[in-house]
Coordinates of C-alpha atoms in Angstrom, one line a residue:
X1 CA 39.2 34.8 -33.2
X2 CA 37.8 37.7 -35.2
X3 CA 36.2 35.2 -37.7
X4 CA 34.6 33.4 -34.7
X5 CA 33.2 36.7 -33.3
X6 CA 31.8 37.7 -36.7
X7 CA 30.2 34.3 -37.0
X8 CA 28.6 34.6 -33.5
X9 CA 27.4 38.2 -34.4
X10 CA 25.8 36.9 -37.6
X11 CA 24.2 34.1 -35.8
X12 CA 22.6 36.4 -33.2
X13 CA 21.2 38.5 -36.1
X14 CA 19.9 35.4 -37.9
X15 CA 18.1 34.1 -34.7
X16 CA 16.6 37.6 -34.0
X17 CA 15.3 37.8 -37.6
X18 CA 13.9 34.2 -37.8
X19 CA 12.2 34.4 -34.4
X20 CA 10.3 37.5 -35.6
X21 CA 9.1 35.7 -38.7
X22 CA 8.5 32.2 -37.0
X23 CA 8.5 32.0 -33.3
X24 CA 7.8 28.2 -33.5
X25 CA 11.3 27.6 -34.8
X26 CA 13.0 29.4 -31.9
X27 CA 10.7 27.5 -29.5
X28 CA 11.6 24.2 -31.1
X29 CA 15.3 24.9 -30.8
X30 CA 14.9 25.8 -27.1
X31 CA 13.2 22.4 -26.5
X32 CA 16.2 20.6 -28.1
X33 CA 18.7 22.7 -26.2
X34 CA 17.1 21.9 -22.9
X35 CA 17.4 18.2 -23.3
X36 CA 20.5 17.9 -21.1
X37 CA 18.8 20.0 -18.4
X38 CA 16.3 18.9 -15.8
X39 CA 13.0 17.2 -16.9
X40 CA 11.0 20.1 -15.4
X41 CA 12.9 22.7 -17.6
X42 CA 12.4 20.6 -20.7
X43 CA 8.7 20.0 -19.9
X44 CA 8.2 23.8 -19.6
X45 CA 9.9 24.4 -23.0
X46 CA 7.7 21.7 -24.6
X47 CA 4.6 23.5 -23.2
X48 CA 6.0 26.8 -24.6
X49 CA 6.5 25.3 -28.0
X50 CA 2.9 23.8 -28.0
X51 CA 1.5 27.2 -27.0
X52 CA 3.4 29.1 -29.8
X53 CA 2.1 26.5 -32.3
X54 CA -1.5 26.9 -31.0
X55 CA -1.4 30.8 -31.0
X56 CA 0.2 30.8 -34.5
X57 CA -2.4 28.2 -35.8
X58 CA -4.1 29.0 -39.1
X59 CA -6.8 26.7 -40.5
X60 CA -5.4 26.8 -44.0
X61 CA -1.9 25.6 -42.7
X62 CA -3.2 22.4 -41.1
X63 CA -2.5 19.3 -43.2
X64 CA -2.3 15.6 -42.7
X65 CA 1.2 14.2 -43.2
X66 CA 1.4 10.4 -43.7
X67 CA 4.9 10.1 -42.0
X68 CA 3.8 12.0 -39.0
X69 CA 0.7 9.9 -38.4
X70 CA 2.8 6.9 -37.3
X71 CA 4.0 8.4 -34.0
X72 CA 0.4 9.5 -33.2
X73 CA -0.9 6.0 -33.8
X74 CA 1.8 4.6 -31.6
X75 CA 0.8 7.0 -28.8
X76 CA -2.9 6.0 -29.2
X77 CA -2.0 2.4 -29.0
X78 CA -0.1 3.2 -25.8
X79 CA -3.2 4.9 -24.3
X80 CA -5.5 2.1 -25.3
X81 CA -3.2 -0.4 -23.6
X82 CA -4.5 0.9 -20.2
X83 CA -7.6 -1.4 -20.8
X84 CA -5.5 -4.6 -20.5
X85 CA -2.5 -3.3 -18.5
X86 CA -1.1 -5.5 -15.8
X87 CA 0.0 -2.4 -13.9
X88 CA -2.6 0.4 -14.5
X89 CA -0.9 2.9 -12.2
X90 CA 2.5 2.5 -14.1
X91 CA 0.6 2.9 -17.5
X92 CA -1.2 6.0 -16.3
X93 CA 2.2 7.6 -15.2
X94 CA 3.8 6.6 -18.6
X95 CA 1.0 8.0 -20.7
X96 CA 1.9 11.6 -19.8
X97 CA 5.6 10.9 -20.3
X98 CA 4.9 9.7 -23.8
X99 CA 2.8 12.7 -24.8
X100 CA 5.6 14.2 -27.1
X101 CA 4.8 11.4 -29.5
X102 CA 1.3 13.2 -29.9
X103 CA 2.2 16.8 -29.3
X104 CA 5.1 17.2 -31.8
X105 CA 3.5 15.5 -34.9
X106 CA 0.3 17.6 -34.4
X107 CA 2.2 20.8 -34.0
X108 CA 4.4 20.1 -37.1
X109 CA 1.2 19.5 -39.1
X110 CA -0.4 22.7 -37.7
X111 CA 2.6 24.9 -38.3
X112 CA 3.4 26.3 -41.7
X113 CA 5.4 23.8 -43.7
X114 CA 9.2 24.0 -43.0
X115 CA 11.3 24.3 -46.1
X116 CA 14.8 23.0 -46.3
X117 CA 16.3 26.3 -45.1
X118 CA 14.2 26.3 -41.9
X119 CA 15.1 22.7 -41.2
X120 CA 18.8 23.5 -41.6
X121 CA 18.3 26.5 -39.3
X122 CA 17.0 24.2 -36.5
X123 CA 19.8 21.6 -37.1
X124 CA 22.3 24.4 -37.1
X125 CA 21.5 25.9 -33.7
X126 CA 20.9 22.5 -32.1
X127 CA 24.3 21.4 -33.2
X128 CA 26.0 24.6 -31.9
X129 CA 24.1 24.2 -28.7
X130 CA 25.5 20.6 -28.4
X131 CA 28.9 22.0 -29.0
X132 CA 28.7 24.3 -26.1
X133 CA 27.4 21.6 -23.8
X134 CA 30.4 19.5 -24.9
X135 CA 32.8 22.3 -24.0
X136 CA 31.0 22.6 -20.6
X137 CA 31.3 18.9 -19.9
X138 CA 35.0 18.8 -20.9
X139 CA 35.8 21.8 -18.6
X140 CA 33.8 20.3 -15.8
X141 CA 35.7 17.0 -16.2
X142 CA 39.1 18.8 -16.2
X143 CA 38.3 20.7 -12.9
X144 CA 37.0 17.5 -11.3
X145 CA 40.3 15.7 -12.4
X146 CA 42.5 18.5 -10.9
X147 CA 40.5 18.1 -7.6
X148 CA 40.3 14.2 -7.4
X149 CA 43.1 13.1 -9.7
X150 CA 40.7 10.4 -10.9
X151 CA 40.8 10.0 -14.7
X152 CA 37.4 8.2 -14.6
X153 CA 35.8 11.7 -14.8
X154 CA 36.7 11.9 -18.6
X155 CA 34.7 8.8 -19.5
X156 CA 31.2 7.3 -19.8
X157 CA 28.5 8.3 -17.3
X158 CA 31.1 10.1 -15.2
X159 CA 31.7 12.6 -18.0
X160 CA 28.1 13.8 -18.1
X161 CA 26.2 12.0 -15.2
X162 CA 24.2 8.8 -15.1
X163 CA 20.8 10.4 -15.1
X164 CA 21.6 12.3 -18.3
X165 CA 23.2 9.0 -19.6
X166 CA 26.3 8.9 -21.8
X167 CA 24.6 6.8 -24.4
X168 CA 21.8 9.3 -24.9
X169 CA 24.3 12.2 -25.0
X170 CA 26.4 10.2 -27.6
X171 CA 23.3 10.2 -30.0
X172 CA 22.8 14.0 -29.6
X173 CA 26.5 14.6 -30.2
X174 CA 26.6 12.3 -33.2
X175 CA 23.8 14.1 -35.0
X176 CA 25.5 17.4 -34.3
X177 CA 28.8 16.0 -35.4
X178 CA 27.4 15.0 -38.8
X179 CA 25.8 18.4 -39.3
X180 CA 29.3 20.0 -39.0
X181 CA 31.2 17.2 -40.7
X182 CA 29.1 17.3 -43.9
X183 CA 30.0 21.0 -44.1
X184 CA 33.7 21.0 -43.2
X185 CA 34.6 22.3 -46.7
X186 CA 32.8 25.5 -45.8
X187 CA 34.8 26.5 -42.8
X188 CA 37.9 25.5 -40.8
X189 CA 35.9 26.2 -37.7
X190 CA 33.5 23.3 -38.6
X191 CA 36.5 21.1 -39.1
X192 CA 37.8 21.9 -35.6
X193 CA 34.4 21.4 -34.1
X194 CA 34.1 18.0 -35.9
X195 CA 37.3 16.8 -34.4
X196 CA 36.3 17.9 -30.9
X197 CA 32.9 16.1 -31.3
X198 CA 34.6 13.0 -32.4
X199 CA 36.9 13.0 -29.4
X200 CA 34.0 13.6 -27.1
X201 CA 31.9 10.7 -28.6
X202 CA 34.8 8.4 -28.0
X203 CA 35.2 9.6 -24.4
X204 CA 31.4 8.9 -23.8
X205 CA 32.5 5.2 -24.4
X206 CA 29.1 3.9 -25.9
X207 CA 30.3 0.9 -27.8
X208 CA 27.3 0.7 -30.0
X209 CA 27.4 4.4 -30.9
X210 CA 31.2 4.4 -31.5
X211 CA 30.9 1.4 -34.0
X212 CA 28.0 3.1 -35.9
X213 CA 29.7 6.4 -35.7
X214 CA 32.9 5.1 -37.4
X215 CA 30.8 3.2 -40.0
X216 CA 28.9 6.3 -40.9
X217 CA 32.0 8.4 -41.3
X218 CA 33.7 5.8 -43.5
X219 CA 30.4 5.3 -45.5
X220 CA 30.0 9.0 -46.1
X221 CA 33.5 9.4 -47.4
X222 CA 33.5 6.4 -49.7
X223 CA 30.1 7.0 -51.2
X224 CA 30.1 10.8 -51.2
X225 CA 30.8 12.2 -54.7
X226 CA 32.4 15.4 -53.2
X227 CA 35.5 13.5 -52.1
X228 CA 38.7 15.5 -52.1
X229 CA 42.2 14.9 -50.7
X230 CA 41.5 17.2 -47.7
X231 CA 38.4 15.3 -46.9
X232 CA 40.2 12.0 -47.1
X233 CA 42.9 13.4 -44.7
X234 CA 40.2 14.5 -42.3
X235 CA 38.5 11.1 -42.4
X236 CA 41.8 9.3 -41.8
X237 CA 42.7 11.7 -39.1
X238 CA 39.4 11.0 -37.3
X239 CA 39.9 7.2 -37.5
X240 CA 43.5 7.3 -36.4
X241 CA 42.5 9.5 -33.5
X242 CA 39.7 7.0 -32.5
X243 CA 42.1 4.1 -32.7
X244 CA 44.6 5.9 -30.5
X245 CA 41.9 6.6 -27.9
X246 CA 40.9 2.9 -28.0
X247 CA 44.5 1.7 -27.6
X248 CA 45.7 4.3 -25.1
X249 CA 42.6 4.7 -22.9
X250 CA 42.2 1.7 -20.6
X251 CA 38.7 2.6 -19.8
X252 CA 37.5 2.6 -23.4
X253 CA 39.6 -0.4 -24.2
X254 CA 38.3 -2.5 -21.3
X255 CA 34.7 -1.7 -22.2
X256 CA 35.4 -3.2 -25.8
X257 CA 37.5 -6.0 -24.5
X258 CA 34.8 -7.4 -22.1
X259 CA 32.3 -7.3 -24.9
X260 CA 34.7 -9.1 -27.3
X261 CA 35.2 -11.8 -24.7
X262 CA 31.6 -12.4 -24.0
X263 CA 30.8 -12.5 -27.7
X264 CA 33.5 -15.0 -28.6
X265 CA 33.3 -17.3 -25.7
X266 CA 30.6 -19.9 -26.4
X267 CA 31.5 -22.5 -23.8
X268 CA 29.3 -23.2 -20.8
X269 CA 32.3 -23.2 -18.4
X270 CA 33.2 -19.8 -17.0
X271 CA 36.0 -20.7 -14.5
X272 CA 38.6 -18.9 -16.7
X273 CA 36.3 -15.8 -16.6
X274 CA 36.6 -15.3 -12.9
X275 CA 38.3 -12.0 -11.9
X276 CA 38.4 -11.7 -8.1
X277 CA 35.0 -12.7 -6.9
X278 CA 33.2 -11.9 -10.1
X279 CA 32.2 -14.4 -12.7
X280 CA 31.9 -13.0 -16.3
X281 CA 28.9 -14.5 -18.0
X282 CA 29.3 -15.1 -21.7
X283 CA 26.6 -14.9 -24.3
X284 CA 26.0 -18.7 -24.5
X285 CA 25.4 -18.8 -20.8
X286 CA 23.1 -15.8 -20.9
X287 CA 21.0 -17.6 -23.4
X288 CA 20.9 -21.1 -22.0
X289 CA 21.8 -21.2 -18.3
X290 CA 18.8 -21.8 -16.0
X291 CA 20.3 -20.5 -12.7
X292 CA 22.9 -17.8 -12.1
X293 CA 24.8 -16.8 -9.0
X294 CA 24.9 -13.5 -7.1
X295 CA 28.4 -12.9 -8.3
X296 CA 27.7 -13.4 -12.0
X297 CA 28.4 -10.3 -14.0
X298 CA 26.7 -9.7 -17.4
X299 CA 28.5 -7.6 -20.0
X300 CA 26.3 -5.2 -22.1
X301 CA 25.9 -7.8 -24.9
X302 CA 25.3 -10.8 -22.5
X303 CA 22.7 -8.9 -20.6
X304 CA 20.7 -7.9 -23.6
X305 CA 20.9 -11.5 -24.8
X306 CA 19.5 -12.5 -21.4
X307 CA 16.7 -9.9 -21.7
X308 CA 15.7 -11.2 -25.2
X309 CA 15.8 -14.8 -23.8
X310 CA 13.4 -13.9 -20.9
X311 CA 11.1 -12.1 -23.3
X312 CA 10.9 -15.3 -25.3
X313 CA 9.9 -17.1 -22.1
X314 CA 7.3 -14.5 -21.4
X315 CA 5.7 -15.2 -24.8
X316 CA 5.6 -18.8 -24.0
X317 CA 4.1 -18.4 -20.5
X318 CA 1.6 -15.5 -21.0
X319 CA -0.8 -14.7 -23.8
X320 CA 0.8 -11.3 -24.7
X321 CA 1.4 -11.8 -28.5
X322 CA -1.3 -9.3 -29.5
X323 CA -1.7 -7.1 -26.4
X324 CA 1.5 -7.2 -24.4
X325 CA 1.4 -6.4 -20.7
X326 CA 0.5 -2.7 -21.2
X327 CA 2.6 0.5 -21.4
X328 CA 5.4 0.5 -18.8
X329 CA 3.8 -2.6 -17.2
X330 CA 6.6 -5.2 -17.7
X331 CA 8.7 -4.4 -14.6
X332 CA 6.8 -7.0 -12.4
X333 CA 7.4 -9.8 -15.0
X334 CA 11.1 -8.9 -15.4
X335 CA 11.5 -9.1 -11.6
X336 CA 9.7 -12.4 -11.6
X337 CA 12.1 -13.8 -14.2
X338 CA 15.0 -12.4 -12.3
X339 CA 14.0 -14.4 -9.3
X340 CA 13.4 -17.5 -11.4
X341 CA 16.9 -17.4 -12.9
X342 CA 18.5 -16.1 -9.6
X343 CA 20.4 -13.2 -11.3
X344 CA 22.2 -10.6 -9.1
X345 CA 19.5 -8.8 -7.2
X346 CA 21.5 -5.9 -6.0
X347 CA 23.3 -4.8 -2.9
X348 CA 24.0 -1.5 -1.0
X349 CA 25.9 0.0 -3.9
X350 CA 24.6 -1.7 -7.0
X351 CA 21.1 -2.0 -8.5
X352 CA 20.0 -5.6 -9.4
X353 CA 19.6 -6.7 -12.9
X354 CA 15.9 -7.5 -12.3
X355 CA 15.3 -3.7 -11.9
X356 CA 16.4 -2.9 -15.4
X357 CA 14.1 -2.7 -18.5
X358 CA 14.7 -4.7 -21.6
X359 CA 17.4 -2.4 -23.0
X360 CA 15.9 -2.9 -26.5
X361 CA 13.2 -0.7 -27.8
X362 CA 11.8 -3.3 -30.2
X363 CA 11.5 -5.9 -27.4
X364 CA 10.3 -3.3 -25.0
X365 CA 7.4 -2.2 -27.2
X366 CA 6.6 -5.8 -28.2
X367 CA 6.3 -6.8 -24.5
X368 CA 4.3 -3.7 -23.6
X369 CA 2.1 -3.3 -26.8
X370 CA 2.2 -6.7 -28.4
X371 CA 3.1 -7.4 -32.0
X372 CA 1.3 -4.3 -33.3
X373 CA 3.5 -2.1 -31.2
X374 CA 6.6 -4.0 -32.5
X375 CA 5.5 -3.7 -36.1
X376 CA 4.7 -0.1 -35.7
X377 CA 8.2 1.0 -34.4
X378 CA 9.9 -1.2 -37.0
X379 CA 7.8 0.6 -39.7
X380 CA 8.7 4.0 -38.2
X381 CA 12.4 3.5 -38.2
X382 CA 12.4 1.8 -41.7
X383 CA 10.3 4.7 -43.2
X384 CA 12.6 7.1 -41.6
X385 CA 15.7 5.5 -43.2
X386 CA 13.9 5.3 -46.6
X387 CA 13.0 9.0 -46.5
X388 CA 16.6 9.9 -45.5
X389 CA 17.9 7.9 -48.5
X390 CA 15.4 9.5 -50.8
X391 CA 16.3 13.0 -49.6
X392 CA 20.0 12.3 -49.9
X393 CA 20.5 14.2 -46.6
X394 CA 23.3 12.5 -44.8
X395 CA 22.4 14.0 -41.4
X396 CA 18.9 12.5 -41.8
X397 CA 20.5 9.2 -42.9
X398 CA 22.9 9.2 -39.9
X399 CA 20.0 9.9 -37.5
X400 CA 18.0 7.0 -39.1
X401 CA 20.9 4.5 -38.8
X402 CA 21.9 5.6 -35.3
X403 CA 18.3 5.2 -34.2
X404 CA 17.9 1.6 -35.7
X405 CA 21.1 0.5 -34.0
X406 CA 20.3 2.4 -30.8
X407 CA 16.9 0.8 -30.4
X408 CA 18.7 -2.6 -30.4
X409 CA 20.6 -1.8 -27.2
X410 CA 18.4 0.8 -25.4
X411 CA 14.8 1.3 -24.5
X412 CA 15.2 4.9 -25.8
X413 CA 11.5 5.8 -25.8
X414 CA 11.1 4.8 -22.1
X415 CA 12.8 8.1 -21.1
X416 CA 11.5 11.6 -21.6
X417 CA 14.7 12.8 -23.2
X418 CA 14.7 9.9 -25.6
X419 CA 11.1 10.4 -26.5
X420 CA 11.5 14.2 -27.0
X421 CA 14.7 13.9 -29.1
X422 CA 13.5 11.1 -31.3
X423 CA 10.1 12.6 -32.0
X424 CA 11.4 16.1 -32.8
X425 CA 14.1 14.8 -35.1
X426 CA 11.7 12.3 -36.8
X427 CA 9.2 15.1 -37.4
X428 CA 11.8 17.6 -38.5
X429 CA 13.4 15.3 -41.1
X430 CA 10.1 13.6 -42.3
X431 CA 7.7 16.6 -42.4
X432 CA 6.9 18.0 -45.8
X433 CA 8.8 21.0 -47.1
X434 CA 5.6 22.2 -48.9
X435 CA 1.9 22.1 -48.0
X436 CA 1.1 19.6 -50.7
X437 CA -0.2 17.0 -48.3
X438 CA -3.9 16.5 -47.6
X439 CA -5.3 19.8 -46.2
X440 CA -8.4 20.0 -43.9
X441 CA -10.9 22.5 -45.3

């Protein structure tokens, strides 16, 4: 307890000292720490960060950084798409939402270059902030369980709330986990925090994130030269704990089992997949079946296969290869395809499949921006991974791998929290640690 109090005391002193020297860093941390809060609060902190960067601007600090140009180009392409957008009003609304893709790279290039210590400072307090959010959500879940006796409050969207989104929170928590996990030899506190993060990530029940998370932990241990018996025990403990949660928790187990069934079933007959009045659609059916029924249920994988399939049909029907439909202008076409294939259109308690986006960032940008948008986002994530490997920073590598995987199952950049988190982390990891890039004189 005394050690924790001393640590918190030192942390407060560090924040106070750093904020006097570089208010931009404190403002950046505040933006990250308000991600789980309302959009209005997060937007205010973004404005605060932009203003601190503006008031601290010095002409000799401004430089052009090649890695940070890519998000700016992506944003400009989004803006230009208004000229061919199939839904101008939707595009206009989305242009302001996507502004972080422009604001953060420009601010990072205008600020004094962040050395490695300053980057670690931001990651450190972001990670501690996520730890306190995790504790809050767990305490909240325990209180709700005592009131309702419903164990669902410990899992998936119920653990955090659907608007915040369990999958998004899983990404935040995973990056924070790897910050502590790569430093567990420094402190027993970090080891404890790492175990708690791992439990929380499993409770959030994002199948994609859990699989990538386990892969990254194993990869780090087998390819890290600082291996020790203690580290191996920690890794084994994390994996065993994860397996126990999968086996003992029906809710987590059921989410994986439904995916396994839809991925392994390739027949066109789903009579054996009927549970009550619900037909479970398999991957093969999602890709080939022309008409569905209102009681057909798509698992996560089957639904994403269906979305890729209808995008392929859009390419065949409309001349969108080079332009797409425009930023945020695909909803009408997805609804049109939903009617064409007669998928579940919703009822009094459930939203219809036709109201969901592509749940795939690569496909989403291809459909909105055309092939140039697709190639640009692919280039961004690949460059991010290459830079992470070159820097040998495993937190950066974990962020890059999580992003590549996440973009396969989520339209992450269609939501403000996703845009802000991705752009800040991308700029933080890929900005120069010195001012050697092209300077503007």
